[in-house]
Amino acid sequence: MNEKIVPNRVIFEGLGKIPRGSILYLLKEITAEEWESYEIYFSVTQASEADTKRILHVHGIDGVKTVVAGSERYKEVLFSAEYLFNEVDFPNWWIKKPGQIYTNIWHGTPLKKLGKAKPGIIHRDANAARNFTMADYLLFPSDYAKEHILADCDVQPLAGGKEVMVGYPRTGQLFDIKMRETVRRQCAEYPDQQIAVWMPTWNEYTTKEKILAFLAEMDEGLMDDQLLFVNLHHKTGITLDYQSYKRIRPFPTEWDTYEFLCGADVLITDYSSVFFDFAVTGRKIILYCPDQRRYEQERGLYIPLDKLPFPLPETTAQLLDALVEENAYDDAAFMEAFCRYDSIDNAKNLLDVVLKGDETKIPVRKINPVRTPVTFLVTDGMEDAGAARLLQELAERGLWPADCYLSFTEEGMDLHAKEAEVLLRTVPIYATKGKPLDIRSERKRLFNAIPIYSLIILDSCDAKRIMSFARANEPAYLFISQTLCQKLTDGDEELQKAVQMFGKYGDGIYSLYDEAGIEQIEKLTGKKVCRIASTDAFVARFLPVDHEI
């Protein structure tokens, strides 16, 4: 963490620690002669390093140094790089330094619901939200993507960076006419043969047997002038034997997905964000979703599939018919909504913004021109009954300010997420995860540069966190939970030290209970513990109520 920032040092990190998709095309662009003064790193795993070097070689990308994620060298590069690019998120122990410029490009336009909008578990997106708030630049390929990512991940008011309205670097590849000619020349058996690609997303219930049955029907129904290339999601873990098929082929491994899609005439998919990308080609998209009802119920979609312009066959026979039918749907409105920022120069335009500061070619603007400081109500996981009642009543009575966030640990909330679900969906939330760092660094690790009005620890027994908040620049207040009192009684020396430090450096110690160890805490800290007798008293003391949600 003490490394000095090295000018023009850049690190890229991609989905699966493999250079493909958007990261691949950024690497191709940044290793061009124009950017030769930059020192380029790409993070890998030990398992992916050999494949990464092969991919870089195949694509003629020279000068990129690989570094194994989690290694000491990786940490050194991460803390010293001037520029950082990621399409997912950097580790929860990384603290962004002043002078580092971080660009998060995410990995796809969301059809599937994100964050608080999705059904089921919503409290385990801590590191994604943290990365969004740290980024200097957030790439959004559409206003739709911007709206849902920022709002449903609860980071709209917290984001300190700029929005860059530009298509994904990978989508720019789909404009490459020469690549289309090359792919078709090598993969089609004759010039006018239809090349279709099947790219289903992953789910937990589609078996190998179902896939084999589907492909058998397709192979039987495809005509001689059609080929179907199959690209299963890597999570399926399914290996297929293509020897027995007449018109079905495996996705060529020598091509990046978006290189091969250049040559495709038809994309068949379901809920994958790839169709938002492929739409820039103007070629046919078919959504084949035999599990539509189940998937929508379990995962949730932002847009009902029947509201999209694309054919939605329900059976294999209907899918085969859709492949040969003329492209009769009108996608003009879809193109305007989702593809208006795309061009073949997506990768170059993004690098011009980040590395040159050139914001003249594409829309770039501050997400929050003025950032309002927020209050964090901190709990390990709503373990304390009094704190849980207070939080619930604040929400139920409409007393929760819009600029107040409930912050909790993912692990702690695991135990109470079901009973707290309504609360978590109602109020602004900011989850945290990871092992606490030293007391000088923990507050920065959790909140980085988010402007904070106050930190209110309602329910925590994390000694390092308590000590770190005690030394924070913002006002910090500690509430004495029943569990904390019990641990102090049991002789937890580190926690005793933490509470003593808070008494010395914090801005006040409080209790929601009449007794609950008040005398014990006062003796330990030498400070008076103030009793908060009601929710109204809590609001009057700690929370502004002029911006209720």
mmCIF file of C-alpha atoms in Angstrom, residues 22-382:
data_model
loop_
_atom_site.group_PDB
_atom_site.id
_atom_site.type_symbol
_atom_site.label_atom_id
_atom_site.label_comp_id
_atom_site.label_asym_id
_atom_site.label_seq_id
_atom_site.Cartn_x
_atom_site.Cartn_y
_atom_site.Cartn_z
ATOM 1 C CA SER A 22 -14.141 -5.839 -24.071
ATOM 2 C CA ILE A 23 -10.826 -6.279 -22.273
ATOM 3 C CA LEU A 24 -9.299 -7.998 -25.321
ATOM 4 C CA TYR A 25 -10.197 -5.070 -27.587
ATOM 5 C CA LEU A 26 -8.896 -2.535 -25.091
ATOM 6 C CA LEU A 27 -5.607 -4.463 -24.999
ATOM 7 C CA LYS A 28 -5.479 -4.504 -28.807
ATOM 8 C CA GLU A 29 -6.006 -0.740 -28.896
ATOM 9 C CA ILE A 30 -3.623 0.231 -26.090
ATOM 10 C CA THR A 31 -0.747 -1.825 -27.537
ATOM 11 C CA ALA A 32 -0.951 0.118 -30.805
ATOM 12 C CA GLU A 33 1.908 2.485 -31.610
ATOM 13 C CA GLU A 34 -0.008 5.520 -30.353
ATOM 14 C CA TRP A 35 0.179 4.207 -26.787
ATOM 15 C CA GLU A 36 3.689 2.739 -26.809
ATOM 16 C CA SER A 37 4.802 4.703 -23.728
ATOM 17 C CA TYR A 38 2.402 2.785 -21.468
ATOM 18 C CA GLU A 39 3.400 -0.173 -19.297
ATOM 19 C CA ILE A 40 0.573 -2.715 -19.586
ATOM 20 C CA TYR A 41 -0.383 -5.478 -17.140
ATOM 21 C CA PHE A 42 -3.158 -8.047 -17.280
ATOM 22 C CA SER A 43 -4.154 -10.039 -14.195
ATOM 23 C CA VAL A 44 -4.469 -13.813 -14.531
ATOM 24 C CA THR A 45 -4.791 -16.878 -12.367
ATOM 25 C CA GLN A 46 -2.175 -19.614 -12.411
ATOM 26 C CA ALA A 47 -4.684 -21.719 -14.328
ATOM 27 C CA SER A 48 -5.439 -19.020 -16.933
ATOM 28 C CA GLU A 49 -1.937 -17.642 -17.519
ATOM 29 C CA ALA A 50 -0.917 -20.039 -20.317
ATOM 30 C CA ASP A 51 -4.227 -19.586 -22.133
ATOM 31 C CA THR A 52 -3.940 -15.810 -21.724
ATOM 32 C CA LYS A 53 -0.515 -15.759 -23.351
ATOM 33 C CA ARG A 54 -1.834 -17.919 -26.195
ATOM 34 C CA ILE A 55 -4.785 -15.572 -26.811
ATOM 35 C CA LEU A 56 -2.560 -12.491 -26.758
ATOM 36 C CA HIS A 57 -0.167 -14.137 -29.232
ATOM 37 C CA VAL A 58 -2.951 -15.232 -31.591
ATOM 38 C CA HIS A 59 -4.264 -11.667 -31.690
ATOM 39 C CA GLY A 60 -0.847 -10.135 -32.242
ATOM 40 C CA ILE A 61 -0.868 -8.319 -28.900
ATOM 41 C CA ASP A 62 2.690 -7.745 -27.709
ATOM 42 C CA GLY A 63 4.092 -6.006 -24.665
ATOM 43 C CA VAL A 64 1.458 -7.067 -22.127
ATOM 44 C CA LYS A 65 2.855 -8.414 -18.849
ATOM 45 C CA THR A 66 0.809 -10.993 -16.968
ATOM 46 C CA VAL A 67 0.578 -10.890 -13.183
ATOM 47 C CA VAL A 68 -1.094 -13.555 -11.027
ATOM 48 C CA ALA A 69 -4.031 -12.152 -9.060
ATOM 49 C CA GLY A 70 -3.429 -12.251 -5.314
ATOM 50 C CA SER A 71 0.359 -12.495 -5.622
ATOM 51 C CA GLU A 72 2.694 -9.972 -4.031
ATOM 52 C CA ARG A 73 3.574 -8.627 -7.472
ATOM 53 C CA TYR A 74 -0.139 -8.199 -8.254
ATOM 54 C CA LYS A 75 -0.616 -6.195 -5.072
ATOM 55 C CA GLU A 76 2.398 -4.057 -5.937
ATOM 56 C CA VAL A 77 1.037 -3.322 -9.426
ATOM 57 C CA LEU A 78 -2.509 -2.722 -8.158
ATOM 58 C CA PHE A 79 -1.354 -0.127 -5.637
ATOM 59 C CA SER A 80 1.102 1.548 -8.023
ATOM 60 C CA ALA A 81 -0.772 1.640 -11.354
ATOM 61 C CA GLU A 82 -1.826 5.072 -12.531
ATOM 62 C CA TYR A 83 -4.690 3.615 -14.598
ATOM 63 C CA LEU A 84 -6.898 0.647 -13.754
ATOM 64 C CA PHE A 85 -9.577 -1.017 -15.902
ATOM 65 C CA ASN A 86 -11.982 -3.730 -14.771
ATOM 66 C CA GLU A 87 -15.167 -5.260 -16.162
ATOM 67 C CA VAL A 88 -16.125 -6.763 -12.788
ATOM 68 C CA ASP A 89 -14.469 -5.541 -9.578
ATOM 69 C CA PHE A 90 -11.094 -5.320 -7.879
ATOM 70 C CA PRO A 91 -10.527 -7.148 -4.543
ATOM 71 C CA ASN A 92 -12.196 -5.859 -1.391
ATOM 72 C CA TRP A 93 -8.801 -5.193 0.232
ATOM 73 C CA TRP A 94 -7.699 -2.734 -2.452
ATOM 74 C CA ILE A 95 -7.850 0.922 -1.427
ATOM 75 C CA LYS A 96 -7.751 3.369 -4.319
ATOM 76 C CA LYS A 97 -5.140 6.074 -3.857
ATOM 77 C CA PRO A 98 -5.404 9.741 -4.799
ATOM 78 C CA GLY A 99 -3.935 9.996 -8.276
ATOM 79 C CA GLN A 100 -5.071 6.558 -9.409
ATOM 80 C CA ILE A 101 -7.648 6.629 -12.216
ATOM 81 C CA TYR A 102 -10.064 3.711 -12.174
ATOM 82 C CA THR A 103 -12.417 2.833 -15.042
ATOM 83 C CA ASN A 104 -15.147 0.236 -14.527
ATOM 84 C CA ILE A 105 -16.777 -0.954 -17.746
ATOM 85 C CA TRP A 106 -18.962 -3.736 -16.265
ATOM 86 C CA HIS A 107 -19.649 -6.736 -18.485
ATOM 87 C CA GLY A 108 -22.991 -6.318 -20.180
ATOM 88 C CA THR A 109 -26.283 -4.508 -20.533
ATOM 89 C CA PRO A 110 -28.567 -6.024 -17.883
ATOM 90 C CA LEU A 111 -31.716 -7.821 -19.003
ATOM 91 C CA LYS A 112 -31.649 -9.858 -15.783
ATOM 92 C CA LYS A 113 -32.464 -7.767 -12.751
ATOM 93 C CA LEU A 114 -29.601 -6.502 -10.593
ATOM 94 C CA GLY A 115 -29.152 -5.615 -6.944
ATOM 95 C CA LYS A 116 -32.308 -4.769 -5.047
ATOM 96 C CA ALA A 117 -34.515 -5.336 -8.096
ATOM 97 C CA LYS A 118 -33.808 -9.060 -8.384
ATOM 98 C CA PRO A 119 -35.793 -11.725 -6.524
ATOM 99 C CA GLY A 120 -34.179 -13.571 -3.615
ATOM 100 C CA ILE A 121 -30.829 -12.641 -2.104
ATOM 101 C CA ILE A 122 -30.029 -8.938 -2.429
ATOM 102 C CA HIS A 123 -27.485 -8.350 0.332
ATOM 103 C CA ARG A 124 -24.407 -9.914 -1.234
ATOM 104 C CA ASP A 125 -23.320 -7.339 -3.834
ATOM 105 C CA ALA A 126 -20.915 -5.469 -1.565
ATOM 106 C CA ASN A 127 -17.791 -5.401 -3.684
ATOM 107 C CA ALA A 128 -19.565 -4.441 -6.898
ATOM 108 C CA ALA A 129 -21.202 -1.452 -5.173
ATOM 109 C CA ARG A 130 -17.901 -0.475 -3.564
ATOM 110 C CA ASN A 131 -16.151 -0.537 -6.951
ATOM 111 C CA PHE A 132 -18.896 1.573 -8.547
ATOM 112 C CA THR A 133 -18.458 4.238 -5.878
ATOM 113 C CA MET A 134 -14.660 4.273 -6.299
ATOM 114 C CA ALA A 135 -14.549 4.477 -10.098
ATOM 115 C CA ASP A 136 -13.439 7.699 -11.765
ATOM 116 C CA TYR A 137 -15.182 6.565 -14.948
ATOM 117 C CA LEU A 138 -18.177 4.257 -15.338
ATOM 118 C CA LEU A 139 -18.907 3.072 -18.866
ATOM 119 C CA PHE A 140 -22.573 2.848 -19.815
ATOM 120 C CA PRO A 141 -23.613 1.680 -23.304
ATOM 121 C CA SER A 142 -27.115 3.131 -22.873
ATOM 122 C CA ASP A 143 -29.180 5.335 -20.602
ATOM 123 C CA TYR A 144 -31.145 2.205 -19.695
ATOM 124 C CA ALA A 145 -28.009 0.443 -18.419
ATOM 125 C CA LYS A 146 -26.941 3.526 -16.463
ATOM 126 C CA GLU A 147 -30.320 3.860 -14.771
ATOM 127 C CA HIS A 148 -30.568 0.246 -13.621
ATOM 128 C CA ILE A 149 -26.942 -0.249 -12.563
ATOM 129 C CA LEU A 150 -26.781 2.927 -10.485
ATOM 130 C CA ALA A 151 -30.274 2.771 -8.980
ATOM 131 C CA ASP A 152 -30.635 -0.942 -8.265
ATOM 132 C CA CYS A 153 -27.126 -1.279 -6.832
ATOM 133 C CA ASP A 154 -27.991 1.694 -4.555
ATOM 134 C CA VAL A 155 -24.974 3.727 -5.643
ATOM 135 C CA GLN A 156 -26.550 6.634 -7.546
ATOM 136 C CA PRO A 157 -25.955 9.230 -4.762
ATOM 137 C CA LEU A 158 -22.603 7.694 -3.773
ATOM 138 C CA ALA A 159 -20.844 7.580 -7.150
ATOM 139 C CA GLY A 160 -18.053 10.116 -7.357
ATOM 140 C CA GLY A 161 -16.962 9.541 -10.937
ATOM 141 C CA LYS A 162 -18.054 10.399 -14.447
ATOM 142 C CA GLU A 163 -20.409 8.502 -16.725
ATOM 143 C CA VAL A 164 -18.917 7.675 -20.124
ATOM 144 C CA MET A 165 -21.673 7.028 -22.640
ATOM 145 C CA VAL A 166 -20.050 4.714 -25.165
ATOM 146 C CA GLY A 167 -20.659 1.202 -26.433
ATOM 147 C CA TYR A 168 -18.687 -1.687 -24.996
ATOM 148 C CA PRO A 169 -15.251 -2.068 -26.629
ATOM 149 C CA ARG A 170 -16.239 -5.600 -27.678
ATOM 150 C CA THR A 171 -19.276 -4.301 -29.576
ATOM 151 C CA GLY A 172 -17.059 -2.116 -31.742
ATOM 152 C CA GLN A 173 -15.606 -5.323 -33.193
ATOM 153 C CA LEU A 174 -19.004 -6.155 -34.729
ATOM 154 C CA PHE A 175 -18.600 -3.246 -37.189
ATOM 155 C CA ASP A 176 -15.465 -4.832 -38.719
ATOM 156 C CA ILE A 177 -16.423 -5.763 -42.295
ATOM 157 C CA LYS A 178 -13.056 -7.346 -43.048
ATOM 158 C CA MET A 179 -13.383 -9.620 -40.024
ATOM 159 C CA ARG A 180 -16.837 -10.690 -41.220
ATOM 160 C CA GLU A 181 -15.408 -11.628 -44.593
ATOM 161 C CA THR A 182 -12.558 -13.571 -42.956
ATOM 162 C CA VAL A 183 -14.839 -15.522 -40.621
ATOM 163 C CA ARG A 184 -17.252 -16.454 -43.392
ATOM 164 C CA ARG A 185 -14.466 -17.434 -45.725
ATOM 165 C CA GLN A 186 -13.027 -19.832 -43.173
ATOM 166 C CA CYS A 187 -16.195 -21.154 -41.501
ATOM 167 C CA ALA A 188 -18.964 -21.228 -44.113
ATOM 168 C CA GLU A 189 -18.902 -24.167 -46.507
ATOM 169 C CA TYR A 190 -20.020 -21.914 -49.379
ATOM 170 C CA PRO A 191 -20.593 -18.138 -49.714
ATOM 171 C CA ASP A 192 -24.329 -17.826 -49.095
ATOM 172 C CA GLN A 193 -24.605 -20.395 -46.356
ATOM 173 C CA GLN A 194 -26.482 -19.141 -43.284
ATOM 174 C CA ILE A 195 -24.354 -19.122 -40.133
ATOM 175 C CA ALA A 196 -26.387 -19.127 -36.940
ATOM 176 C CA VAL A 197 -24.943 -18.998 -33.443
ATOM 177 C CA TRP A 198 -26.664 -20.413 -30.348
ATOM 178 C CA MET A 199 -25.493 -18.692 -27.134
ATOM 179 C CA PRO A 200 -27.738 -19.584 -24.190
ATOM 180 C CA THR A 201 -27.116 -18.125 -20.765
ATOM 181 C CA TRP A 202 -26.514 -20.319 -17.729
ATOM 182 C CA ASN A 203 -29.055 -21.675 -15.283
ATOM 183 C CA GLU A 204 -28.989 -24.374 -12.637
ATOM 184 C CA TYR A 205 -31.642 -26.653 -14.084
ATOM 185 C CA THR A 206 -30.853 -27.214 -17.779
ATOM 186 C CA THR A 207 -29.294 -30.669 -18.012
ATOM 187 C CA LYS A 208 -26.989 -32.155 -20.618
ATOM 188 C CA GLU A 209 -29.838 -34.430 -21.673
ATOM 189 C CA LYS A 210 -32.065 -31.430 -22.475
ATOM 190 C CA ILE A 211 -29.299 -29.811 -24.494
ATOM 191 C CA LEU A 212 -28.643 -33.021 -26.427
ATOM 192 C CA ALA A 213 -32.354 -33.449 -27.185
ATOM 193 C CA PHE A 214 -32.597 -29.855 -28.433
ATOM 194 C CA LEU A 215 -29.529 -30.176 -30.647
ATOM 195 C CA ALA A 216 -30.754 -33.487 -32.093
ATOM 196 C CA GLU A 217 -34.021 -31.813 -33.145
ATOM 197 C CA MET A 218 -32.175 -28.844 -34.579
ATOM 198 C CA ASP A 219 -29.741 -31.017 -36.529
ATOM 199 C CA GLU A 220 -32.616 -32.969 -37.991
ATOM 200 C CA GLY A 221 -34.476 -29.804 -39.037
ATOM 201 C CA LEU A 222 -31.613 -27.663 -40.377
ATOM 202 C CA MET A 223 -31.228 -27.494 -44.151
ATOM 203 C CA ASP A 224 -28.061 -27.938 -46.173
ATOM 204 C CA ASP A 225 -27.595 -24.180 -46.523
ATOM 205 C CA GLN A 226 -27.567 -23.669 -42.736
ATOM 206 C CA LEU A 227 -24.930 -24.179 -40.038
ATOM 207 C CA LEU A 228 -25.482 -23.806 -36.294
ATOM 208 C CA PHE A 229 -22.478 -23.018 -34.110
ATOM 209 C CA VAL A 230 -22.887 -23.696 -30.380
ATOM 210 C CA ASN A 231 -21.340 -21.606 -27.619
ATOM 211 C CA LEU A 232 -22.516 -22.873 -24.222
ATOM 212 C CA HIS A 233 -21.947 -20.778 -21.119
ATOM 213 C CA HIS A 234 -18.719 -21.804 -19.385
ATOM 214 C CA LYS A 235 -20.566 -22.465 -16.129
ATOM 215 C CA THR A 236 -22.474 -25.391 -17.637
ATOM 216 C CA GLY A 237 -19.329 -27.503 -17.486
ATOM 217 C CA ILE A 238 -20.785 -29.589 -20.326
ATOM 218 C CA THR A 239 -18.626 -31.086 -23.083
ATOM 219 C CA LEU A 240 -20.381 -32.196 -26.264
ATOM 220 C CA ASP A 241 -19.297 -34.614 -28.999
ATOM 221 C CA TYR A 242 -20.072 -32.876 -32.294
ATOM 222 C CA GLN A 243 -18.961 -35.750 -34.520
ATOM 223 C CA SER A 244 -22.466 -37.117 -34.989
ATOM 224 C CA TYR A 245 -24.070 -33.857 -36.137
ATOM 225 C CA LYS A 246 -24.547 -32.915 -39.787
ATOM 226 C CA ARG A 247 -25.199 -29.181 -39.463
ATOM 227 C CA ILE A 248 -24.061 -28.345 -35.928
ATOM 228 C CA ARG A 249 -20.544 -27.222 -35.088
ATOM 229 C CA PRO A 250 -18.665 -26.232 -31.933
ATOM 230 C CA PHE A 251 -17.845 -22.561 -31.529
ATOM 231 C CA PRO A 252 -14.336 -22.120 -33.002
ATOM 232 C CA THR A 253 -11.779 -21.717 -30.205
ATOM 233 C CA GLU A 254 -9.383 -19.740 -32.387
ATOM 234 C CA TRP A 255 -11.789 -16.797 -32.529
ATOM 235 C CA ASP A 256 -12.873 -14.424 -29.838
ATOM 236 C CA THR A 257 -16.653 -14.507 -29.413
ATOM 237 C CA TYR A 258 -17.109 -11.089 -31.002
ATOM 238 C CA GLU A 259 -14.799 -11.834 -33.901
ATOM 239 C CA PHE A 260 -16.866 -14.872 -34.762
ATOM 240 C CA LEU A 261 -20.148 -13.018 -34.272
ATOM 241 C CA CYS A 262 -18.986 -10.702 -37.069
ATOM 242 C CA GLY A 263 -19.530 -13.599 -39.441
ATOM 243 C CA ALA A 264 -22.880 -14.723 -38.041
ATOM 244 C CA ASP A 265 -26.153 -14.099 -39.866
ATOM 245 C CA VAL A 266 -28.368 -15.017 -36.926
ATOM 246 C CA LEU A 267 -27.950 -14.940 -33.147
ATOM 247 C CA ILE A 268 -30.079 -17.335 -31.110
ATOM 248 C CA THR A 269 -29.989 -16.615 -27.397
ATOM 249 C CA ASP A 270 -32.300 -16.251 -24.422
ATOM 250 C CA TYR A 271 -31.527 -13.887 -21.533
ATOM 251 C CA SER A 272 -27.891 -13.133 -22.337
ATOM 252 C CA SER A 273 -26.844 -9.514 -22.756
ATOM 253 C CA VAL A 274 -25.123 -10.534 -25.998
ATOM 254 C CA PHE A 275 -28.256 -9.671 -28.017
ATOM 255 C CA PHE A 276 -27.952 -6.002 -26.961
ATOM 256 C CA ASP A 277 -24.471 -6.066 -28.521
ATOM 257 C CA PHE A 278 -25.324 -8.057 -31.646
ATOM 258 C CA ALA A 279 -28.165 -5.666 -32.452
ATOM 259 C CA VAL A 280 -25.649 -3.141 -33.833
ATOM 260 C CA THR A 281 -25.178 -5.424 -36.846
ATOM 261 C CA GLY A 282 -28.832 -5.151 -37.884
ATOM 262 C CA ARG A 283 -28.842 -8.907 -38.455
ATOM 263 C CA LYS A 284 -31.454 -11.328 -37.135
ATOM 264 C CA ILE A 285 -31.869 -12.015 -33.425
ATOM 265 C CA ILE A 286 -34.091 -14.851 -32.166
ATOM 266 C CA LEU A 287 -34.924 -15.333 -28.483
ATOM 267 C CA TYR A 288 -35.507 -19.005 -27.735
ATOM 268 C CA CYS A 289 -36.666 -19.293 -24.130
ATOM 269 C CA PRO A 290 -38.545 -22.555 -23.410
ATOM 270 C CA ASP A 291 -38.073 -21.910 -19.671
ATOM 271 C CA GLN A 292 -39.322 -18.316 -19.836
ATOM 272 C CA ARG A 293 -41.916 -18.481 -17.066
ATOM 273 C CA ARG A 294 -39.598 -20.217 -14.593
ATOM 274 C CA TYR A 295 -36.601 -17.995 -15.385
ATOM 275 C CA GLU A 296 -38.561 -14.760 -15.072
ATOM 276 C CA GLN A 297 -39.958 -15.873 -11.726
ATOM 277 C CA GLU A 298 -36.615 -17.006 -10.273
ATOM 278 C CA ARG A 299 -34.274 -14.394 -11.755
ATOM 279 C CA GLY A 300 -36.430 -11.453 -12.825
ATOM 280 C CA LEU A 301 -36.163 -9.448 -16.062
ATOM 281 C CA TYR A 302 -36.249 -5.696 -16.576
ATOM 282 C CA ILE A 303 -38.006 -5.998 -19.928
ATOM 283 C CA PRO A 304 -40.730 -8.584 -20.642
ATOM 284 C CA LEU A 305 -39.503 -10.631 -23.593
ATOM 285 C CA ASP A 306 -42.688 -10.026 -25.549
ATOM 286 C CA LYS A 307 -41.949 -6.281 -25.392
ATOM 287 C CA LEU A 308 -38.735 -6.787 -27.373
ATOM 288 C CA PRO A 309 -38.962 -6.682 -31.194
ATOM 289 C CA PHE A 310 -37.362 -10.081 -31.776
ATOM 290 C CA PRO A 311 -39.064 -13.400 -32.654
ATOM 291 C CA LEU A 312 -39.884 -15.486 -29.576
ATOM 292 C CA PRO A 313 -40.497 -19.083 -30.740
ATOM 293 C CA GLU A 314 -41.801 -21.513 -28.132
ATOM 294 C CA THR A 315 -40.842 -24.798 -29.794
ATOM 295 C CA THR A 316 -37.915 -26.135 -31.783
ATOM 296 C CA ALA A 317 -40.119 -26.326 -34.871
ATOM 297 C CA GLN A 318 -41.010 -22.643 -34.517
ATOM 298 C CA LEU A 319 -37.325 -21.814 -34.041
ATOM 299 C CA LEU A 320 -36.418 -23.622 -37.264
ATOM 300 C CA ASP A 321 -39.141 -21.666 -39.081
ATOM 301 C CA ALA A 322 -37.866 -18.381 -37.614
ATOM 302 C CA LEU A 323 -34.396 -19.095 -39.004
ATOM 303 C CA VAL A 324 -35.637 -19.145 -42.600
ATOM 304 C CA GLU A 325 -38.303 -16.455 -42.377
ATOM 305 C CA GLU A 326 -37.537 -12.978 -43.675
ATOM 306 C CA ASN A 327 -36.443 -10.522 -41.012
ATOM 307 C CA ALA A 328 -39.754 -8.668 -40.654
ATOM 308 C CA TYR A 329 -39.496 -7.060 -37.225
ATOM 309 C CA ASP A 330 -38.901 -3.342 -36.680
ATOM 310 C CA ASP A 331 -35.950 -2.748 -34.340
ATOM 311 C CA ALA A 332 -35.516 0.991 -34.950
ATOM 312 C CA ALA A 333 -36.724 2.002 -31.480
ATOM 313 C CA PHE A 334 -34.580 -0.715 -29.895
ATOM 314 C CA MET A 335 -31.505 0.476 -31.797
ATOM 315 C CA GLU A 336 -32.089 4.061 -30.693
ATOM 316 C CA ALA A 337 -32.484 3.010 -27.043
ATOM 317 C CA PHE A 338 -29.583 0.564 -26.819
ATOM 318 C CA CYS A 339 -27.109 1.137 -29.664
ATOM 319 C CA ARG A 340 -26.951 4.908 -30.177
ATOM 320 C CA TYR A 341 -23.507 5.265 -28.550
ATOM 321 C CA ASP A 342 -21.854 2.436 -30.520
ATOM 322 C CA SER A 343 -19.204 2.686 -33.226
ATOM 323 C CA ILE A 344 -16.186 0.770 -34.440
ATOM 324 C CA ASP A 345 -14.079 3.162 -32.315
ATOM 325 C CA ASN A 346 -15.600 2.235 -28.928
ATOM 326 C CA ALA A 347 -12.256 1.084 -27.483
ATOM 327 C CA LYS A 348 -10.268 4.040 -28.830
ATOM 328 C CA ASN A 349 -12.859 6.581 -27.710
ATOM 329 C CA LEU A 350 -12.807 5.195 -24.168
ATOM 330 C CA LEU A 351 -9.002 5.266 -23.996
ATOM 331 C CA ASP A 352 -8.961 8.816 -25.346
ATOM 332 C CA VAL A 353 -11.216 9.872 -22.475
ATOM 333 C CA VAL A 354 -9.297 8.069 -19.735
ATOM 334 C CA LEU A 355 -5.684 8.414 -20.870
ATOM 335 C CA LYS A 356 -5.830 11.716 -22.762
ATOM 336 C CA GLY A 357 -8.690 13.455 -20.993
ATOM 337 C CA ASP A 358 -10.368 13.999 -24.385
ATOM 338 C CA GLU A 359 -14.085 14.296 -23.643
ATOM 339 C CA THR A 360 -15.067 15.856 -26.967
ATOM 340 C CA LYS A 361 -15.956 12.741 -28.987
ATOM 341 C CA ILE A 362 -18.490 11.040 -26.717
ATOM 342 C CA PRO A 363 -20.778 12.194 -23.871
ATOM 343 C CA VAL A 364 -18.904 12.390 -20.543
ATOM 344 C CA ARG A 365 -20.325 14.061 -17.438
ATOM 345 C CA LYS A 366 -20.239 13.894 -13.671
ATOM 346 C CA ILE A 367 -22.755 11.452 -12.241
ATOM 347 C CA ASN A 368 -23.198 13.673 -9.191
ATOM 348 C CA PRO A 369 -22.014 17.247 -9.816
ATOM 349 C CA VAL A 370 -22.650 17.849 -6.104
ATOM 350 C CA ARG A 371 -22.288 14.936 -3.675
ATOM 351 C CA THR A 372 -24.335 15.166 -0.508
ATOM 352 C CA PRO A 373 -22.639 13.655 2.584
ATOM 353 C CA VAL A 374 -24.494 10.591 3.838
ATOM 354 C CA THR A 375 -25.033 8.976 7.222
ATOM 355 C CA PHE A 376 -24.190 5.299 7.654
ATOM 356 C CA LEU A 377 -26.093 3.238 10.227
ATOM 357 C CA VAL A 378 -23.643 0.404 10.815
ATOM 358 C CA THR A 379 -24.515 -3.110 11.956
ATOM 359 C CA ASP A 380 -22.727 -6.410 11.667
ATOM 360 C CA GLY A 381 -26.027 -8.035 10.683
ATOM 361 C CA MET A 382 -28.932 -6.802 12.818
#
